[in-house]
Every structure is written in C-alpha cells, then in structure tokens.
Tab-separated table of N, CA and C in Angstrom:
chain	number	residue	atom	x	y	z
G	7	MET	N	-5.596	1.367	22.387
G	7	MET	CA	-5.156	0.954	20.894
G	7	MET	C	-4.603	-0.478	20.914
G	8	GLN	N	-4.416	-0.998	19.847
G	8	GLN	CA	-4.070	-2.363	19.641
G	8	GLN	C	-2.399	-2.339	19.295
G	9	ASN	N	-1.631	-2.941	19.755
G	9	ASN	CA	-0.225	-2.798	19.564
G	9	ASN	C	-0.198	-3.964	18.295
G	10	LYS	N	0.380	-3.434	16.909
G	10	LYS	CA	0.671	-4.084	16.055
G	10	LYS	C	2.045	-4.515	15.967
G	11	THR	N	2.470	-5.660	15.446
G	11	THR	CA	3.352	-6.210	15.085
G	11	THR	C	4.139	-6.013	13.974
G	12	ALA	N	5.172	-5.452	13.747
G	12	ALA	CA	5.898	-5.080	12.399
G	12	ALA	C	6.522	-6.415	11.854
G	13	LEU	N	6.606	-6.308	10.880
G	13	LEU	CA	6.976	-7.447	9.759
G	13	LEU	C	7.837	-6.982	8.799
G	14	GLU	N	8.475	-7.771	8.149
G	14	GLU	CA	9.007	-7.528	7.070
G	14	GLU	C	8.308	-7.910	5.590
G	15	CYS	N	8.341	-7.248	4.502
G	15	CYS	CA	7.503	-7.257	3.507
G	15	CYS	C	7.570	-8.487	2.762
G	16	ARG	N	6.434	-9.237	2.457
G	16	ARG	CA	6.442	-10.559	1.975
G	16	ARG	C	6.949	-10.461	0.545
G	17	PRO	N	7.892	-11.214	0.173
G	17	PRO	CA	8.489	-11.433	-1.250
G	17	PRO	C	7.145	-11.445	-2.316
G	18	ASN	N	7.481	-10.535	-3.314
G	18	ASN	CA	6.489	-10.943	-4.432
G	18	ASN	C	5.124	-10.344	-3.951
G	19	CYS	N	5.000	-9.468	-3.184
G	19	CYS	CA	3.351	-9.214	-2.762
G	19	CYS	C	2.931	-7.793	-3.430
G	20	GLY	N	3.421	-6.699	-2.933
G	20	GLY	CA	3.338	-5.288	-3.978
G	20	GLY	C	1.697	-4.982	-3.503
G	21	ALA	N	1.182	-5.303	-2.571
G	21	ALA	CA	-0.219	-5.385	-2.322
G	21	ALA	C	-0.362	-3.613	-1.676
G	22	CYS	N	0.409	-3.150	-0.944
G	22	CYS	CA	0.270	-1.745	-0.486
G	22	CYS	C	0.838	-0.923	-1.611
G	23	CYS	N	1.392	-1.176	-2.477
G	23	CYS	CA	1.385	-0.616	-3.909
G	23	CYS	C	0.430	-0.497	-5.070
G	24	THR	N	-0.603	-1.300	-4.638
G	24	THR	CA	-1.394	-1.402	-5.501
G	24	THR	C	-2.985	-1.075	-4.980
G	25	ALA	N	-3.076	-1.398	-3.621
G	25	ALA	CA	-4.495	-1.393	-3.266
G	25	ALA	C	-5.114	0.046	-3.138
G	26	PRO	N	-4.022	0.579	-1.869
G	26	PRO	CA	-4.711	2.078	-1.849
G	26	PRO	C	-4.525	3.328	-2.603
G	27	SER	N	-5.033	4.091	-2.539
G	27	SER	CA	-4.814	5.263	-3.322
G	27	SER	C	-3.470	6.001	-3.113
G	28	ILE	N	-2.874	6.980	-3.396
G	28	ILE	CA	-1.818	7.597	-2.974
G	28	ILE	C	-2.023	9.053	-3.748
G	29	THR	N	-2.318	10.091	-2.951
G	29	THR	CA	-2.729	11.540	-3.752
G	29	THR	C	-1.418	12.150	-3.764
G	30	SER	N	-0.430	11.810	-3.223
G	30	SER	CA	0.928	12.763	-3.550
G	30	SER	C	1.576	12.305	-4.758
G	31	PRO	N	2.500	12.979	-5.142
G	31	PRO	CA	3.128	12.655	-6.462
G	31	PRO	C	4.032	11.651	-6.386
G	32	ILE	N	4.154	10.900	-7.492
G	32	ILE	CA	5.050	9.786	-7.541
G	32	ILE	C	5.690	9.586	-8.917
G	33	PRO	N	7.114	9.654	-8.848
G	33	PRO	CA	7.869	9.538	-10.014
G	33	PRO	C	7.185	8.762	-11.108
G	34	GLY	N	6.619	9.578	-12.057
G	34	GLY	CA	6.216	8.652	-13.119
G	34	GLY	C	4.431	8.645	-13.119
G	35	MET	N	4.123	9.538	-12.062
G	35	MET	CA	2.643	9.309	-11.604
G	35	MET	C	2.365	10.665	-10.811
G	36	PRO	N	2.400	11.968	-11.641
G	36	PRO	CA	2.329	13.123	-10.838
G	36	PRO	C	1.282	13.621	-10.020
G	37	GLN	N	0.381	12.963	-10.375
G	37	GLN	CA	-1.059	13.226	-9.746
G	37	GLN	C	-1.156	12.020	-8.813
G	38	GLY	N	-0.401	11.124	-8.663
G	38	GLY	CA	-0.412	9.966	-7.496
G	38	GLY	C	-1.257	9.120	-8.346
G	39	LYS	N	-1.679	7.959	-7.588
G	39	LYS	CA	-2.659	6.850	-8.102
G	39	LYS	C	-3.851	6.552	-7.333
G	40	PRO	N	-4.631	6.183	-8.257
G	40	PRO	CA	-6.323	5.796	-7.423
G	40	PRO	C	-5.756	4.292	-7.011
G	41	ALA	N	-6.955	4.019	-6.077
G	41	ALA	CA	-6.922	2.748	-5.893
G	41	ALA	C	-7.146	1.653	-6.808
G	42	GLY	N	-6.428	0.637	-6.462
G	42	GLY	CA	-6.456	-0.600	-7.265
G	42	GLY	C	-5.584	-0.613	-8.597
G	43	VAL	N	-4.697	0.500	-8.500
G	43	VAL	CA	-4.016	0.776	-9.985
G	43	VAL	C	-2.532	0.357	-9.231
G	44	ARG	N	-1.821	-0.389	-10.012
G	44	ARG	CA	-0.449	-0.389	-9.768
G	44	ARG	C	0.448	0.488	-9.693
G	45	CYS	N	1.301	0.837	-8.847
G	45	CYS	CA	2.027	1.769	-9.073
G	45	CYS	C	3.239	2.029	-10.175
G	46	VAL	N	3.951	2.792	-11.215
G	46	VAL	CA	4.703	2.445	-11.990
G	46	VAL	C	6.069	2.023	-11.367
G	47	GLN	N	6.298	2.645	-10.106
G	47	GLN	CA	7.453	2.466	-9.371
G	47	GLN	C	7.514	1.048	-8.768
G	48	LEU	N	6.842	-0.038	-8.826
G	48	LEU	CA	6.712	-1.148	-8.815
G	48	LEU	C	7.448	-1.977	-9.602
G	49	ALA	N	8.437	-2.731	-9.415
G	49	ALA	CA	9.009	-3.756	-10.249
G	49	ALA	C	8.357	-5.076	-10.362
G	50	ASP	N	8.909	-5.763	-11.363
G	50	ASP	CA	8.493	-6.782	-11.969
G	50	ASP	C	8.223	-7.985	-10.645
G	51	ASP	N	8.986	-7.981	-9.778
G	51	ASP	CA	9.163	-8.962	-8.740
G	51	ASP	C	8.468	-7.977	-7.483
G	52	ASN	N	7.837	-6.825	-7.639
G	52	ASN	CA	6.869	-6.240	-6.673
G	52	ASN	C	7.717	-5.636	-5.749
G	53	ARG	N	8.607	-5.337	-5.967
G	53	ARG	CA	9.549	-4.454	-5.054
G	53	ARG	C	9.708	-2.888	-5.480
G	54	CYS	N	9.387	-2.083	-4.580
G	54	CYS	CA	9.625	-0.570	-4.810
G	54	CYS	C	11.040	-0.161	-5.268
G	55	LEU	N	10.903	0.401	-6.476
G	55	LEU	CA	12.242	0.949	-7.033
G	55	LEU	C	12.778	2.021	-6.427
G	56	ILE	N	11.788	2.874	-5.833
G	56	ILE	CA	12.185	4.183	-5.162
G	56	ILE	C	12.069	4.214	-3.454
G	57	PHE	N	12.075	2.842	-2.971
G	57	PHE	CA	12.586	2.651	-1.610
G	57	PHE	C	13.569	3.038	-1.043
G	58	GLY	N	13.431	3.867	0.131
G	58	GLY	CA	14.569	4.613	0.998
G	58	GLY	C	15.071	5.912	0.011
G	59	GLN	N	14.407	6.163	-1.114
G	59	GLN	CA	14.743	7.544	-1.972
G	59	GLN	C	13.682	8.511	-1.607
G	60	PRO	N	14.285	9.994	-1.534
G	60	PRO	CA	13.492	10.895	-1.085
G	60	PRO	C	12.498	11.362	-1.884
G	61	SER	N	12.205	10.887	-3.131
G	61	SER	CA	11.189	10.865	-3.892
G	61	SER	C	10.073	9.871	-3.731
G	62	ARG	N	10.440	8.956	-2.890
G	62	ARG	CA	9.152	7.976	-2.289
G	62	ARG	C	8.343	8.726	-1.242
G	63	PRO	N	7.031	8.943	-1.592
G	63	PRO	CA	5.965	9.633	-1.032
G	63	PRO	C	5.975	9.257	0.381
G	64	ALA	N	5.770	10.404	1.271
G	64	ALA	CA	5.371	10.034	2.846
G	64	ALA	C	4.446	8.925	2.879
G	65	PHE	N	3.508	8.897	2.273
G	65	PHE	CA	2.603	7.918	2.430
G	65	PHE	C	3.251	6.633	2.393
G	66	CYS	N	3.750	6.036	1.641
G	66	CYS	CA	4.505	4.681	1.202
G	66	CYS	C	5.165	4.560	2.552
G	67	ALA	N	6.078	5.470	2.834
G	67	ALA	CA	7.032	5.344	4.094
G	67	ALA	C	6.098	5.152	5.462
G	68	GLY	N	5.112	5.672	5.552
G	68	GLY	CA	4.533	5.627	6.457
G	68	GLY	C	3.327	4.300	6.862
G	69	LEU	N	3.452	3.728	5.699
G	69	LEU	CA	2.544	2.500	5.762
G	69	LEU	C	3.744	1.121	5.666
G	70	GLN	N	3.547	0.687	7.139
G	70	GLN	CA	4.275	-0.558	7.265
G	70	GLN	C	3.465	-1.617	7.589
G	71	PRO	N	4.351	-2.853	6.823
G	71	PRO	CA	3.627	-4.200	7.025
G	71	PRO	C	3.430	-4.410	8.522
G	72	ALA	N	2.262	-5.247	8.551
G	72	ALA	CA	1.593	-5.746	10.148
G	72	ALA	C	0.905	-6.899	9.842
G	73	ALA	N	0.752	-7.725	10.807
G	73	ALA	CA	0.342	-9.002	10.928
G	73	ALA	C	-1.257	-8.603	10.498
G	74	ASP	N	-2.052	-8.012	10.917
G	74	ASP	CA	-3.524	-7.512	10.690
G	74	ASP	C	-3.422	-7.008	9.146
G	75	MET	N	-2.350	-6.599	8.560
G	75	MET	CA	-2.795	-6.123	7.290
G	75	MET	C	-2.132	-6.973	6.234
G	76	CYS	N	-1.224	-7.572	6.324
G	76	CYS	CA	-0.633	-8.581	5.884
G	76	CYS	C	-1.147	-9.882	5.529
G	77	GLY	N	-1.494	-10.407	6.602
G	77	GLY	CA	-2.204	-11.639	7.000
G	77	GLY	C	-1.188	-12.724	6.476
G	78	ASP	N	-1.910	-13.884	5.570
G	78	ASP	CA	-0.883	-14.877	5.355
G	78	ASP	C	-0.505	-14.867	3.860
G	79	SER	N	-1.414	-13.852	3.153
G	79	SER	CA	-1.047	-13.852	1.696
G	79	SER	C	-1.056	-12.755	1.259
G	80	ARG	N	-1.167	-12.269	-0.063
G	80	ARG	CA	-1.268	-11.062	-0.997
G	80	ARG	C	-2.703	-10.860	-1.134
G	81	GLU	N	-3.357	-11.793	-1.315
G	81	GLU	CA	-4.823	-11.537	-1.357
G	81	GLU	C	-5.517	-10.746	-0.163
G	82	HIS	N	-5.046	-11.643	1.004
G	82	HIS	CA	-5.658	-11.011	2.334
G	82	HIS	C	-4.871	-9.682	2.482
G	83	ALA	N	-3.847	-9.202	2.214
G	83	ALA	CA	-3.330	-7.778	2.038
G	83	ALA	C	-4.333	-6.880	1.201
G	84	ILE	N	-4.762	-7.414	-0.021
G	84	ILE	CA	-5.543	-6.700	-1.129
G	84	ILE	C	-6.540	-6.214	-0.470
G	85	HIS	N	-7.264	-7.428	0.082
G	85	HIS	CA	-8.543	-7.287	0.591
G	85	HIS	C	-8.616	-6.055	1.977
G	86	TRP	N	-7.641	-6.494	2.753
G	86	TRP	CA	-7.776	-5.535	3.835
G	86	TRP	C	-7.366	-4.074	3.245
G	87	LEU	N	-6.577	-3.957	2.656
G	87	LEU	CA	-6.146	-2.383	2.273
G	87	LEU	C	-7.351	-1.656	1.591
G	88	GLY	N	-8.226	-2.656	0.601
G	88	GLY	CA	-9.635	-2.152	-0.100
G	88	GLY	C	-10.346	-1.872	0.712
G	89	GLU	N	-10.368	-2.660	1.651
G	89	GLU	CA	-11.481	-2.231	2.798
G	89	GLU	C	-11.204	-1.145	3.424
G	90	LEU	N	-9.912	-0.919	4.053
G	90	LEU	CA	-9.443	0.489	4.249
G	90	LEU	C	-9.739	1.511	3.576
G	91	GLU	N	-9.434	1.334	2.296
G	91	GLU	CA	-9.609	2.435	1.432
G	91	GLU	C	-10.976	2.958	1.257
G	92	GLN	N	-11.980	1.889	1.234
G	92	GLN	CA	-13.430	2.476	0.986
G	92	GLN	C	-13.482	2.776	2.442
G	93	ALA	N	-13.564	2.471	3.362
G	93	ALA	CA	-13.746	3.197	4.707
G	93	ALA	C	-13.268	4.299	5.093
G	94	THR	N	-12.130	5.007	4.381
G	94	THR	CA	-11.461	5.968	4.796
G	94	THR	C	-11.874	6.897	3.497
G	95	ALA	N	-12.336	6.617	2.565
G	95	ALA	CA	-12.638	7.569	1.148
G	95	ALA	C	-13.285	8.799	1.669
G	96	PRO	N	-13.140	10.113	0.939
G	96	PRO	CA	-13.786	11.360	1.268
G	96	PRO	C	-15.100	11.142	1.114
G	97	HIS	N	-15.870	10.359	0.361
G	97	HIS	CA	-17.387	10.319	-0.271
G	97	HIS	C	-17.963	9.574	1.076
G	98	ASN	N	-17.195	8.913	1.872
G	98	ASN	CA	-17.656	8.041	3.105
G	98	ASN	C	-18.560	8.871	4.155
G	99	GLN	N	-19.648	9.608	4.426
G	99	GLN	CA	-19.664	10.057	5.530
G	99	GLN	C	-20.484	9.290	6.504
G	100	ARG	N	-20.054	9.158	7.757
G	100	ARG	CA	-20.940	8.100	8.706
G	100	ARG	C	-21.623	9.080	9.322
C-alpha cells in the first residue's frame, strides 16, 4: 500500500466538507449531507466550525489531508473526492 504524506489543510479550501457524502448526523444536518452539498458547519472562510468537538462526525475526523487527495488546488481536491465518491457509491457494483 502506498504511504500517504499528511498535510495541513489548504486555507480557504473546504473541498472535503463539500465533495463527499456524509451519512452520519451533523449539527444542523441530522440526516448527514449528500455529495456535492456544502456542510452547514463550513464557515465562510471554509474552516470547520465544529473541528475538534465531539459533535463532529467520525467520517470527518478520519478524512485527513494528503498530497494525492488535495493536489495543488481546491479544484483538484473536489475532483479527486468526487471520483472517490462515485467509485464507492453503493449503486456501483463491479
């Protein structure tokens, strides 16, 4: 398995809070959120308002920035996460 390099979040990105679906409850989104929908806990500067709080979904805490996911732009991250979302969607049977 490839070793992924951990990164700091890119300022004003928020791709990981927009591109993937989150199926667990989020404060303000009790049913989670669909892919491509901005999380209500994403501030105007694209920082998580519940970062480090117990109400933050485990999915969010587990999704760590990495070079292959984040690339060099928000657009790269949105595209990469969107592709991952499609590849892992329940309706995709291989």
